[in-house]
CSV table of C-alpha atoms in Angstrom, one decimal:
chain,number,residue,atom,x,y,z
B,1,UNK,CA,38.8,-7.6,-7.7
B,2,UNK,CA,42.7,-7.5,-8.8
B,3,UNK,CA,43.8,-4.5,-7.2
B,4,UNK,CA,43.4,-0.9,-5.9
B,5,UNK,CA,45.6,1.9,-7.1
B,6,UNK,CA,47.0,5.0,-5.6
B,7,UNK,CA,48.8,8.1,-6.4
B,8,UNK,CA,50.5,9.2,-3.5
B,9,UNK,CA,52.4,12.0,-2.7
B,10,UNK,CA,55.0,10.5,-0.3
B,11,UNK,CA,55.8,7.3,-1.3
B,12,UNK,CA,57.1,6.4,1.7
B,13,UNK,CA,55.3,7.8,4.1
B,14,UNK,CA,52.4,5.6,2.3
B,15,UNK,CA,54.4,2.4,1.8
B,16,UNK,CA,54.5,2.5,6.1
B,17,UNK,CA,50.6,3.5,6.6
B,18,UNK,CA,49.8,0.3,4.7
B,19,UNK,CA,52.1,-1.8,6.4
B,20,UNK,CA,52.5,-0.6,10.2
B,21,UNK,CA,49.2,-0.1,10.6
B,22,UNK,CA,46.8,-2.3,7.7
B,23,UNK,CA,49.9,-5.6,8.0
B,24,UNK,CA,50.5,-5.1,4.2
B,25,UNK,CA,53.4,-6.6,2.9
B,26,UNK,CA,55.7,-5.2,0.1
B,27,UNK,CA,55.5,-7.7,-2.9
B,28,UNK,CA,57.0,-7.8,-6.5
B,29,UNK,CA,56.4,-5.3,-8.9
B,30,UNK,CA,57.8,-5.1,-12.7
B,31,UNK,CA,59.6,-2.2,-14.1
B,32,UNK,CA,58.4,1.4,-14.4
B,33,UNK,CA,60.0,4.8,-14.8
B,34,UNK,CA,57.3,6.0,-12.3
B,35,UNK,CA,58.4,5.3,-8.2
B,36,UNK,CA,56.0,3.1,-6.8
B,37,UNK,CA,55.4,0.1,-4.7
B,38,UNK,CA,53.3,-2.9,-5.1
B,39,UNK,CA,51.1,-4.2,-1.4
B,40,UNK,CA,49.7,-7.3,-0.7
B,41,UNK,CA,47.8,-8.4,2.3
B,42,UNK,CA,46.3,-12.1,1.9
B,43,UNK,CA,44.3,-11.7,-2.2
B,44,UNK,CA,44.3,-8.0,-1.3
B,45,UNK,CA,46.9,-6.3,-3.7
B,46,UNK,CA,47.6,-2.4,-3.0
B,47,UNK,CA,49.5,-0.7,-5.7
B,48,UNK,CA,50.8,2.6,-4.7
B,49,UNK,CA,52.4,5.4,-7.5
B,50,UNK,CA,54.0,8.3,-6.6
B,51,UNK,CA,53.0,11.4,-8.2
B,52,UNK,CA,54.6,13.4,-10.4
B,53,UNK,CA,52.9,16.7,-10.2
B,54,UNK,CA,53.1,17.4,-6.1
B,55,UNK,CA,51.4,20.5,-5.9
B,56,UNK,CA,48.1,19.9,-7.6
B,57,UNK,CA,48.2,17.0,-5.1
B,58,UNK,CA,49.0,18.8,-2.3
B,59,UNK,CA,45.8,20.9,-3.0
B,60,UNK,CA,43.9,17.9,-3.5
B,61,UNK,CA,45.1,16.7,-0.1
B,62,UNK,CA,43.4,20.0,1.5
B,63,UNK,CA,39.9,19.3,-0.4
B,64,UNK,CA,39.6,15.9,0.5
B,65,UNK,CA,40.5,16.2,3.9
B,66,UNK,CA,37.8,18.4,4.8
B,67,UNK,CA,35.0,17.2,3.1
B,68,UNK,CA,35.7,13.2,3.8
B,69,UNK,CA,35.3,14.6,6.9
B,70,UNK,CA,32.6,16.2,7.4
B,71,UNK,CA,30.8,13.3,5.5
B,72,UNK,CA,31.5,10.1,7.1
B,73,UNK,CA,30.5,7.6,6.6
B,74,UNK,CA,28.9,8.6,3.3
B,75,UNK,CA,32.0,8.9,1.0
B,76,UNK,CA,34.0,6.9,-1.0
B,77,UNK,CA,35.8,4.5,0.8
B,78,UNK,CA,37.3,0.7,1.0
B,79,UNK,CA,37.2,-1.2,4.4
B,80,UNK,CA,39.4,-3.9,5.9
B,81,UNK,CA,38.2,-6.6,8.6
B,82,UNK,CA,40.6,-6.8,11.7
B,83,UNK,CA,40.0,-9.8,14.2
B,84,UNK,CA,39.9,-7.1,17.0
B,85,UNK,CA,38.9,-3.6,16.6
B,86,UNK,CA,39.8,-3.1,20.4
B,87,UNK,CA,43.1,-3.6,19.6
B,88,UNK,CA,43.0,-2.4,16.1
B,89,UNK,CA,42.0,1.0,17.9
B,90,UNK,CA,45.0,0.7,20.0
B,91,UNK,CA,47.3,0.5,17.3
B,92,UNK,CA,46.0,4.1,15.3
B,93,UNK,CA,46.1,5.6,19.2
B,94,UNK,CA,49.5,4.6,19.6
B,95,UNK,CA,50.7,5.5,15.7
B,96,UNK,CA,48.5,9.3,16.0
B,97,UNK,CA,46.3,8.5,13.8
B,98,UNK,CA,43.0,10.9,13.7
B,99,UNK,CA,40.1,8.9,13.3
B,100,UNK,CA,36.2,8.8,13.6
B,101,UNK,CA,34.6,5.6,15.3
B,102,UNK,CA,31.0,5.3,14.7
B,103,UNK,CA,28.5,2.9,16.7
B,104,UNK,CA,25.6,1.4,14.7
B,105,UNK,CA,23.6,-1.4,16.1
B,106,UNK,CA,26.4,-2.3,18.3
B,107,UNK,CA,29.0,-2.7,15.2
B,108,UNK,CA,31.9,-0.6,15.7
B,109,UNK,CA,33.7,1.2,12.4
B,110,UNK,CA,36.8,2.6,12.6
B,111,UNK,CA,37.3,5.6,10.1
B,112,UNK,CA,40.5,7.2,9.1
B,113,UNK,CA,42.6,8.7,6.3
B,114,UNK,CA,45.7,7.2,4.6
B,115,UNK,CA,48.6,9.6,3.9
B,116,UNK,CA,46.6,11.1,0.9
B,117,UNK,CA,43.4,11.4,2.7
B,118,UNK,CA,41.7,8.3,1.1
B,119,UNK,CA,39.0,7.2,3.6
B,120,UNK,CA,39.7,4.0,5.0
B,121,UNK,CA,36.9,2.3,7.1
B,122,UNK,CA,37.9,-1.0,9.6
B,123,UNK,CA,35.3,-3.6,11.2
B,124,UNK,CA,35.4,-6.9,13.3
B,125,UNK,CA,35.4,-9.8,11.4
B,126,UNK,CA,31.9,-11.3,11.5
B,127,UNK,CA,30.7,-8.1,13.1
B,128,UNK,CA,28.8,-7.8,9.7
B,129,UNK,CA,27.0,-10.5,7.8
């Protein structure tokens, strides 16, 4: 895998999601007319685009939001390993973040949204082989 892309409707308020709480880092990116910013955590690249058209995502915010939640863990998702989820839990508490943590044969997972309601799922390292 090279990379995952996003639109996102605040550019920002993404760009601090992925590195407050995930430890992404802001990297190099070349040249485009369209605002955006380019993430990398270890050979995890992130690349984040604002939209253009805000209020067809706005409405696609609304959608997503309520069915990703009413059908975790079974929707599309990435997950990221953490070396603690204690801690990592911590952290969302701390930041308000909403989130569903699910128990299954004593492995925790850590579900929550990004600013545009993409589903986001965080485990132990090694909790999982």
């Amino acid at each position: 895998m090279n990379h995952i892309s996003y639109e996102v409707y605040d550019l920002i308020k993404s760009v601090n999601f992925f590195c407050n709480i995930l430890k992404f880092e802001i990297t190099k990116r070349p040249y485009s007319k369209r605002k955006g910013k380019w993430l990398k955590k270890n050979n995890i690249y992130i690349h984040l685009i604002e939209t253009i058209n805000k209020e067809y995502r706005k409405i696609l915010h609304e959608n997503r939001e309520k069915y990703f939640w009413d059908n975790i863990p079974f929707v599309d998702h990435i997950s990221f390993e953490v070396d603690n989820i204690d801690l990592f839990e911590q952290l969302i508490i701390e930041n308000n973040i909403i989130y569903k943590l699910i128990e299954i044969l004593d492995i925790k997972q850590i579900f929550m949204c990004d600013p545009d309601y993409n589903i986001i799922e965080v485990i132990e390292k090694n909790s999982i082989s």
